[in-house]
Amino acid sequence: MTKLEKLSEGSWHYRMMGDIFPDLLRPSDALIDLYEGGTPVVALTPDLIYSGGLAKFYEKHPDRVINTGLSEQNTVSMAAGLATTGATPWVSGMSAFLALLCNEQIRMDVAYSQQNVRFLGHHTGLAFGFYGSSHHATEDIGALRSIANMTIISPSDDNQQYAAMMASKDYDGPIYYRTGRGRNPEVYEEGSFTFEIGKAHEHMKGDEVTIIACGMPVHPSLQVAKKLNAEGHSVGLLDMATIKPLDVDAVLEAASRSKVILTIEEHNVLGGLGSAVAEVMAENPGNARLIRHGIKDEYSLIGPPTHLYGHYKLDEAGIESVVRDAMK
Amino acid sequence: MTSTQTGTVARNDLRPTAEEIDLMREKARMVRLETIRLIMLPKIGHYSSVFSCAELFASLYYGVMSVKEGDPDWEDRDRFTFGKGHAAIGLYPILADLGWLDKDVLDGYCSLGNPLGDHPDMTKVPGIDFSSGSIGHALSNALGMALGARFQGKDFTAFAMMGDGEQQEGQVWEAATAAVAKKVNNLIAIVDNNKYQLDGAVTEVNDIGDIAGKWRAFGFETHEVDGHDLEAVTTLLRRLKADKTRQGPACVIAHTVKGRGIDLMENETGWHLGYLTPGDSEIAAQEIMSKEI
């Protein structure tokens, strides 16, 4: 009997996470396809091969993964140096630390130096739940959005993440992918859509409210929009997966059509998607009123992610109440 | 007339010849004189930080590194990253001398829209292998390049020159740990140990203690050398570069004098940043011309 077999049912082992949660964070699929498709991918990670979802890529191409240990800033600067030699580095790390601890390295060595480094900031927003507010990434969009040359993409499910990663193949410039923990319900059927960096995905048009969301809140927003439309309301939904460069045309079209634009994000309302949309609307005044929904400039509570989504009205019930308020 | 090298040094005796030393000495003199001349335009610059590493620049670019005149993007070139980027003004004349920069560009140093700033920008300046300005990144950048050589099947060497004050940055030691752990033998760290930083002596601002001992403890093959002794520096760097049996990175602590070459600047704190009037610049230039360092 192995040591693992001695464990009672319900216990689990860190390295077995890939088996226990088969759909947990799947960037490996895209990395494998990119690498086997001819992109010279090198994945770098500060001690997060397993929790960052790189295990499958690592098992298949161990020589293409550099585990840099607990040296996040060094990892980003290394990746930038590596990029100058022709490799395409993908740095995977926890969003809270990748975007904030390494913000200066991202600015200096990657964006300013114009290196094609890709970032996978995982467990973004409140995904780390009970790990503590230190691990919640509710500032990453704001921290990166003011860095010139940075592209910021917040996929709403794994299929969109895969497509968004594949879209990087011939993309020039650094990209930050803001990814969840791999348990988001599917918004998109695999292979049923195209992903273009910088283009919003319009799920439906609405005259009363247009929800503009990104990341995890897109799925519950879609359910809410469907429900309210079935009741006779007119609610639109844009999945604004690319936060930078923002799809300005889509925002302006929605602002000219709807009475209310409602942004929903798993991020501080300051600096994130809501701010980006507000900037566009302020410079192009239309008739729509803007409401920004997200974390209200505070440090998030600790708790299981689902409880936190409920508390911050980012789950289906919460978003429904926010949309109904917006329509009053 | 410049000397370039390709590939591993073939001679068994890696000591530079008398002619090579003369050439490097002349280039170090060029670095100092051009630094004085170029600073006249913006009326501010880092003279003394350049003067401490003028011989290191000359040794690297004219005696150690594999580079090609006229071709700053040659794939097999050795790489150079620069932690103390504020001394880039001393590097630009070398890039121009190697035919990588137009003289006109050099003469417009720090003027509006000119690519040459106080700190080097790789996207604007041919021959700058990596941008710098934020202190403490250079060894990480060079480590990435050294690993890139592995992925590319190349055998170039990445040199990272840091200041001694720079050793106070935590990222330096993250990179040091990683370089040893990844057994990177084509990475050579150089510390320009001139003992001063902006606010004063390194020992007074935030003493970093035994630098060589620290690098040794981290696992680097570490050597100390007089950073102004062209023969010693060049021989050592050539040997470290040629040694393919080493199982990891190397570090050279180059003991230097901040402001070396001009009496009024040597070991004077106020010259980390400063400006010499045209008259004083003339006196300084004459001192450089008359001295043999």
Short mmCIF file of N, CA, C and O in Angstrom, two decimals, chain B residues 114-189:
data_model
loop_
_atom_site.label_atom_id
_atom_site.label_comp_id
_atom_site.label_asym_id
_atom_site.label_seq_id
_atom_site.Cartn_x
_atom_site.Cartn_y
_atom_site.Cartn_z
N ASN B 114 16.45 62.57 -29.23
CA ASN B 114 17.62 61.74 -29.50
C ASN B 114 17.46 60.40 -28.78
O ASN B 114 16.96 60.36 -27.66
N PRO B 115 17.88 59.30 -29.42
CA PRO B 115 17.70 58.00 -28.77
C PRO B 115 18.59 57.79 -27.53
O PRO B 115 18.31 56.91 -26.72
N LEU B 116 19.64 58.57 -27.42
CA LEU B 116 20.58 58.36 -26.32
C LEU B 116 20.20 59.18 -25.10
O LEU B 116 20.30 60.40 -25.10
N GLY B 117 19.76 58.50 -24.08
CA GLY B 117 19.44 59.16 -22.82
C GLY B 117 20.45 58.78 -21.76
O GLY B 117 21.38 58.00 -22.01
N ASP B 118 20.24 59.30 -20.59
CA ASP B 118 21.15 58.99 -19.47
C ASP B 118 21.18 57.50 -19.18
O ASP B 118 22.19 56.95 -18.77
N HIS B 119 20.03 56.85 -19.38
CA HIS B 119 19.96 55.38 -19.21
C HIS B 119 19.62 54.75 -20.56
O HIS B 119 18.84 55.31 -21.33
N PRO B 120 20.17 53.59 -20.86
CA PRO B 120 20.07 53.04 -22.22
C PRO B 120 18.73 52.36 -22.51
O PRO B 120 18.17 51.67 -21.67
N ASP B 121 18.25 52.57 -23.73
CA ASP B 121 16.97 52.01 -24.18
C ASP B 121 17.24 51.11 -25.38
O ASP B 121 17.61 51.58 -26.46
N MET B 122 17.03 49.82 -25.20
CA MET B 122 17.33 48.85 -26.26
C MET B 122 16.46 49.03 -27.50
O MET B 122 16.83 48.60 -28.58
N THR B 123 15.30 49.66 -27.32
CA THR B 123 14.41 49.83 -28.47
C THR B 123 14.84 51.01 -29.33
O THR B 123 14.34 51.19 -30.42
N LYS B 124 15.74 51.81 -28.82
CA LYS B 124 16.16 53.00 -29.56
C LYS B 124 17.63 52.97 -29.97
O LYS B 124 18.03 53.66 -30.89
N VAL B 125 18.43 52.20 -29.23
CA VAL B 125 19.88 52.27 -29.43
C VAL B 125 20.44 50.92 -29.89
O VAL B 125 20.43 49.95 -29.13
N PRO B 126 20.92 50.85 -31.13
CA PRO B 126 21.53 49.60 -31.60
C PRO B 126 22.73 49.24 -30.72
O PRO B 126 23.52 50.12 -30.38
N GLY B 127 22.83 47.98 -30.37
CA GLY B 127 23.97 47.56 -29.56
C GLY B 127 23.68 47.51 -28.07
O GLY B 127 24.47 46.96 -27.30
N ILE B 128 22.57 48.10 -27.66
CA ILE B 128 22.17 47.94 -26.26
C ILE B 128 21.38 46.64 -26.18
O ILE B 128 20.30 46.53 -26.77
N ASP B 129 21.92 45.67 -25.49
CA ASP B 129 21.26 44.36 -25.46
C ASP B 129 20.06 44.34 -24.54
O ASP B 129 19.17 43.51 -24.71
N PHE B 130 20.04 45.20 -23.54
CA PHE B 130 18.83 45.31 -22.73
C PHE B 130 18.73 46.70 -22.10
O PHE B 130 19.74 47.27 -21.70
N SER B 131 17.51 47.21 -22.04
CA SER B 131 17.28 48.52 -21.44
C SER B 131 17.59 48.46 -19.95
O SER B 131 17.39 47.43 -19.31
N SER B 132 18.03 49.55 -19.40
CA SER B 132 18.17 49.58 -17.94
C SER B 132 17.85 50.97 -17.43
O SER B 132 17.55 51.89 -18.19
N GLY B 133 17.88 51.09 -16.16
CA GLY B 133 17.49 52.32 -15.50
C GLY B 133 16.95 52.00 -14.13
O GLY B 133 17.21 52.71 -13.17
N SER B 134 16.23 50.91 -14.04
CA SER B 134 15.78 50.43 -12.74
C SER B 134 16.84 49.46 -12.24
O SER B 134 17.15 48.46 -12.89
N ILE B 135 17.42 49.77 -11.10
CA ILE B 135 18.59 49.03 -10.65
C ILE B 135 18.21 47.66 -10.10
O ILE B 135 17.21 47.51 -9.40
N GLY B 136 19.02 46.66 -10.45
CA GLY B 136 18.82 45.32 -9.88
C GLY B 136 18.27 44.29 -10.85
O GLY B 136 18.12 43.13 -10.48
N HIS B 137 17.97 44.68 -12.08
CA HIS B 137 17.38 43.74 -13.02
C HIS B 137 18.41 43.04 -13.91
O HIS B 137 18.12 42.02 -14.52
N ALA B 138 19.58 43.63 -14.05
CA ALA B 138 20.50 43.23 -15.13
C ALA B 138 20.93 41.77 -15.05
O ALA B 138 21.04 41.10 -16.08
N LEU B 139 21.16 41.28 -13.86
CA LEU B 139 21.62 39.88 -13.76
C LEU B 139 20.49 38.94 -14.18
O LEU B 139 20.74 37.93 -14.84
N SER B 140 19.25 39.29 -13.82
CA SER B 140 18.11 38.47 -14.26
C SER B 140 18.01 38.48 -15.78
O SER B 140 17.79 37.44 -16.40
N ASN B 141 18.14 39.66 -16.37
CA ASN B 141 18.06 39.77 -17.83
C ASN B 141 19.14 38.90 -18.47
O ASN B 141 18.88 38.16 -19.43
N ALA B 142 20.35 39.00 -17.95
CA ALA B 142 21.47 38.24 -18.51
C ALA B 142 21.26 36.74 -18.31
O ALA B 142 21.61 35.93 -19.19
N LEU B 143 20.68 36.38 -17.18
CA LEU B 143 20.40 34.97 -16.93
C LEU B 143 19.41 34.44 -17.97
O LEU B 143 19.58 33.32 -18.49
N GLY B 144 18.41 35.23 -18.28
CA GLY B 144 17.46 34.83 -19.32
C GLY B 144 18.16 34.64 -20.66
O GLY B 144 17.89 33.70 -21.39
N MET B 145 19.09 35.53 -20.95
CA MET B 145 19.84 35.43 -22.22
C MET B 145 20.73 34.19 -22.22
O MET B 145 20.85 33.49 -23.24
N ALA B 146 21.37 33.94 -21.09
CA ALA B 146 22.25 32.77 -20.99
C ALA B 146 21.44 31.48 -21.21
O ALA B 146 21.89 30.56 -21.89
N LEU B 147 20.24 31.44 -20.64
CA LEU B 147 19.38 30.27 -20.85
C LEU B 147 18.90 30.24 -22.30
O LEU B 147 18.74 29.16 -22.88
N GLY B 148 18.68 31.42 -22.87
CA GLY B 148 18.26 31.50 -24.26
C GLY B 148 19.31 30.88 -25.19
O GLY B 148 18.96 30.26 -26.20
N ALA B 149 20.58 31.04 -24.84
CA ALA B 149 21.64 30.41 -25.64
C ALA B 149 21.45 28.90 -25.67
O ALA B 149 21.62 28.25 -26.71
N ARG B 150 21.06 28.34 -24.53
CA ARG B 150 20.79 26.89 -24.47
C ARG B 150 19.66 26.50 -25.40
O ARG B 150 19.77 25.55 -26.18
N PHE B 151 18.57 27.25 -25.32
CA PHE B 151 17.41 26.91 -26.16
C PHE B 151 17.75 27.06 -27.63
O PHE B 151 17.22 26.35 -28.48
N GLN B 152 18.63 28.01 -27.94
CA GLN B 152 18.98 28.29 -29.34
C GLN B 152 20.14 27.43 -29.83
O GLN B 152 20.48 27.47 -31.01
N GLY B 153 20.75 26.68 -28.93
CA GLY B 153 21.91 25.89 -29.32
C GLY B 153 23.12 26.74 -29.65
O GLY B 153 23.95 26.38 -30.48
N LYS B 154 23.22 27.90 -28.99
CA LYS B 154 24.35 28.81 -29.22
C LYS B 154 25.29 28.75 -28.01
O LYS B 154 24.91 28.28 -26.94
N ASP B 155 26.50 29.28 -28.21
CA ASP B 155 27.39 29.25 -27.05
C ASP B 155 27.88 30.64 -26.65
O ASP B 155 28.97 30.81 -26.12
N PHE B 156 27.02 31.64 -26.90
CA PHE B 156 27.45 32.97 -26.47
C PHE B 156 27.40 33.10 -24.96
O PHE B 156 26.75 32.33 -24.26
N THR B 157 28.11 34.10 -24.47
CA THR B 157 28.17 34.36 -23.04
C THR B 157 27.44 35.66 -22.72
O THR B 157 27.51 36.61 -23.49
N ALA B 158 26.73 35.66 -21.61
CA ALA B 158 26.04 36.88 -21.17
C ALA B 158 26.81 37.49 -20.01
O ALA B 158 27.08 36.81 -19.00
N PHE B 159 27.20 38.74 -20.17
CA PHE B 159 27.90 39.48 -19.12
C PHE B 159 26.94 40.49 -18.51
O PHE B 159 26.24 41.21 -19.23
N ALA B 160 26.90 40.54 -17.19
CA ALA B 160 26.05 41.52 -16.51
C ALA B 160 26.94 42.37 -15.61
O ALA B 160 27.58 41.85 -14.70
N MET B 161 27.00 43.66 -15.90
CA MET B 161 27.79 44.52 -15.03
C MET B 161 26.89 45.27 -14.05
O MET B 161 25.92 45.91 -14.45
N MET B 162 27.22 45.13 -12.78
CA MET B 162 26.42 45.78 -11.74
C MET B 162 27.28 46.74 -10.94
O MET B 162 28.51 46.61 -10.90
N GLY B 163 26.61 47.66 -10.27
CA GLY B 163 27.33 48.50 -9.33
C GLY B 163 27.41 47.82 -7.98
O GLY B 163 26.72 46.82 -7.73
N ASP B 164 28.26 48.35 -7.11
CA ASP B 164 28.31 47.74 -5.77
C ASP B 164 27.10 48.18 -4.95
O ASP B 164 26.54 47.39 -4.20
N GLY B 165 26.65 49.42 -5.13
CA GLY B 165 25.41 49.83 -4.47
C GLY B 165 24.24 48.97 -4.90
O GLY B 165 23.33 48.69 -4.14
N GLU B 166 24.31 48.53 -6.15
CA GLU B 166 23.23 47.70 -6.70
C GLU B 166 23.06 46.39 -5.92
O GLU B 166 21.98 45.78 -5.94
N GLN B 167 24.13 45.99 -5.25
CA GLN B 167 24.05 44.74 -4.48
C GLN B 167 23.04 44.83 -3.33
O GLN B 167 22.71 43.84 -2.69
N GLN B 168 22.59 46.03 -3.07
CA GLN B 168 21.57 46.20 -2.03
C GLN B 168 20.18 45.78 -2.52
O GLN B 168 19.26 45.62 -1.73
N GLU B 169 20.02 45.63 -3.82
CA GLU B 169 18.71 45.24 -4.38
C GLU B 169 18.48 43.74 -4.20
O GLU B 169 19.32 42.92 -4.54
N GLY B 170 17.29 43.40 -3.72
CA GLY B 170 16.98 41.99 -3.47
C GLY B 170 16.95 41.12 -4.72
O GLY B 170 17.32 39.95 -4.68
N GLN B 171 16.55 41.71 -5.83
CA GLN B 171 16.43 40.89 -7.05
C GLN B 171 17.78 40.34 -7.51
O GLN B 171 17.84 39.29 -8.15
N VAL B 172 18.86 41.06 -7.19
CA VAL B 172 20.20 40.58 -7.55
C VAL B 172 20.40 39.18 -6.98
O VAL B 172 20.91 38.27 -7.66
N TRP B 173 19.93 38.99 -5.75
CA TRP B 173 20.19 37.71 -5.08
C TRP B 173 19.19 36.64 -5.49
O TRP B 173 19.50 35.44 -5.43
N GLU B 174 18.02 37.05 -5.93
CA GLU B 174 17.10 36.09 -6.56
C GLU B 174 17.76 35.53 -7.81
O GLU B 174 17.75 34.32 -8.06
N ALA B 175 18.32 36.44 -8.61
CA ALA B 175 18.96 36.02 -9.86
C ALA B 175 20.19 35.16 -9.58
O ALA B 175 20.44 34.17 -10.27
N ALA B 176 20.94 35.55 -8.55
CA ALA B 176 22.15 34.79 -8.21
C ALA B 176 21.79 33.36 -7.84
O ALA B 176 22.41 32.39 -8.31
N THR B 177 20.77 33.21 -7.03
CA THR B 177 20.34 31.87 -6.62
C THR B 177 19.91 31.06 -7.83
O THR B 177 20.30 29.89 -7.99
N ALA B 178 19.10 31.69 -8.68
CA ALA B 178 18.58 30.97 -9.85
C ALA B 178 19.70 30.58 -10.81
O ALA B 178 19.70 29.48 -11.37
N ALA B 179 20.67 31.46 -11.00
CA ALA B 179 21.76 31.18 -11.95
C ALA B 179 22.57 29.96 -11.50
O ALA B 179 22.97 29.12 -12.32
N VAL B 180 22.77 29.86 -10.20
CA VAL B 180 23.51 28.70 -9.68
C VAL B 180 22.65 27.45 -9.78
O VAL B 180 23.11 26.39 -10.22
N ALA B 181 21.38 27.59 -9.40
CA ALA B 181 20.48 26.43 -9.43
C ALA B 181 20.34 25.87 -10.84
O ALA B 181 20.23 24.66 -11.03
N LYS B 182 20.34 26.76 -11.83
CA LYS B 182 20.17 26.30 -13.21
C LYS B 182 21.51 25.97 -13.87
O LYS B 182 21.56 25.70 -15.08
N LYS B 183 22.59 26.04 -13.10
CA LYS B 183 23.94 25.64 -13.58
C LYS B 183 24.30 26.34 -14.90
O LYS B 183 24.73 25.73 -15.87
N VAL B 184 24.12 27.63 -14.89
CA VAL B 184 24.38 28.42 -16.09
C VAL B 184 25.85 28.82 -16.12
O VAL B 184 26.30 29.64 -15.32
N ASN B 185 26.63 28.23 -17.02
CA ASN B 185 28.07 28.53 -17.00
C ASN B 185 28.46 29.59 -18.04
O ASN B 185 29.63 29.95 -18.13
N ASN B 186 27.49 30.05 -18.80
CA ASN B 186 27.79 31.11 -19.77
C ASN B 186 27.26 32.47 -19.29
O ASN B 186 26.85 33.31 -20.08
N LEU B 187 27.29 32.62 -17.99
CA LEU B 187 26.87 33.89 -17.38
C LEU B 187 28.01 34.39 -16.49
O LEU B 187 28.50 33.64 -15.63
N ILE B 188 28.43 35.61 -16.72
CA ILE B 188 29.49 36.19 -15.91
C ILE B 188 29.02 37.52 -15.33
O ILE B 188 28.68 38.44 -16.07
N ALA B 189 28.94 37.56 -14.02
CA ALA B 189 28.55 38.80 -13.34
C ALA B 189 29.81 39.60 -13.04
O ALA B 189 30.85 39.03 -12.71
#
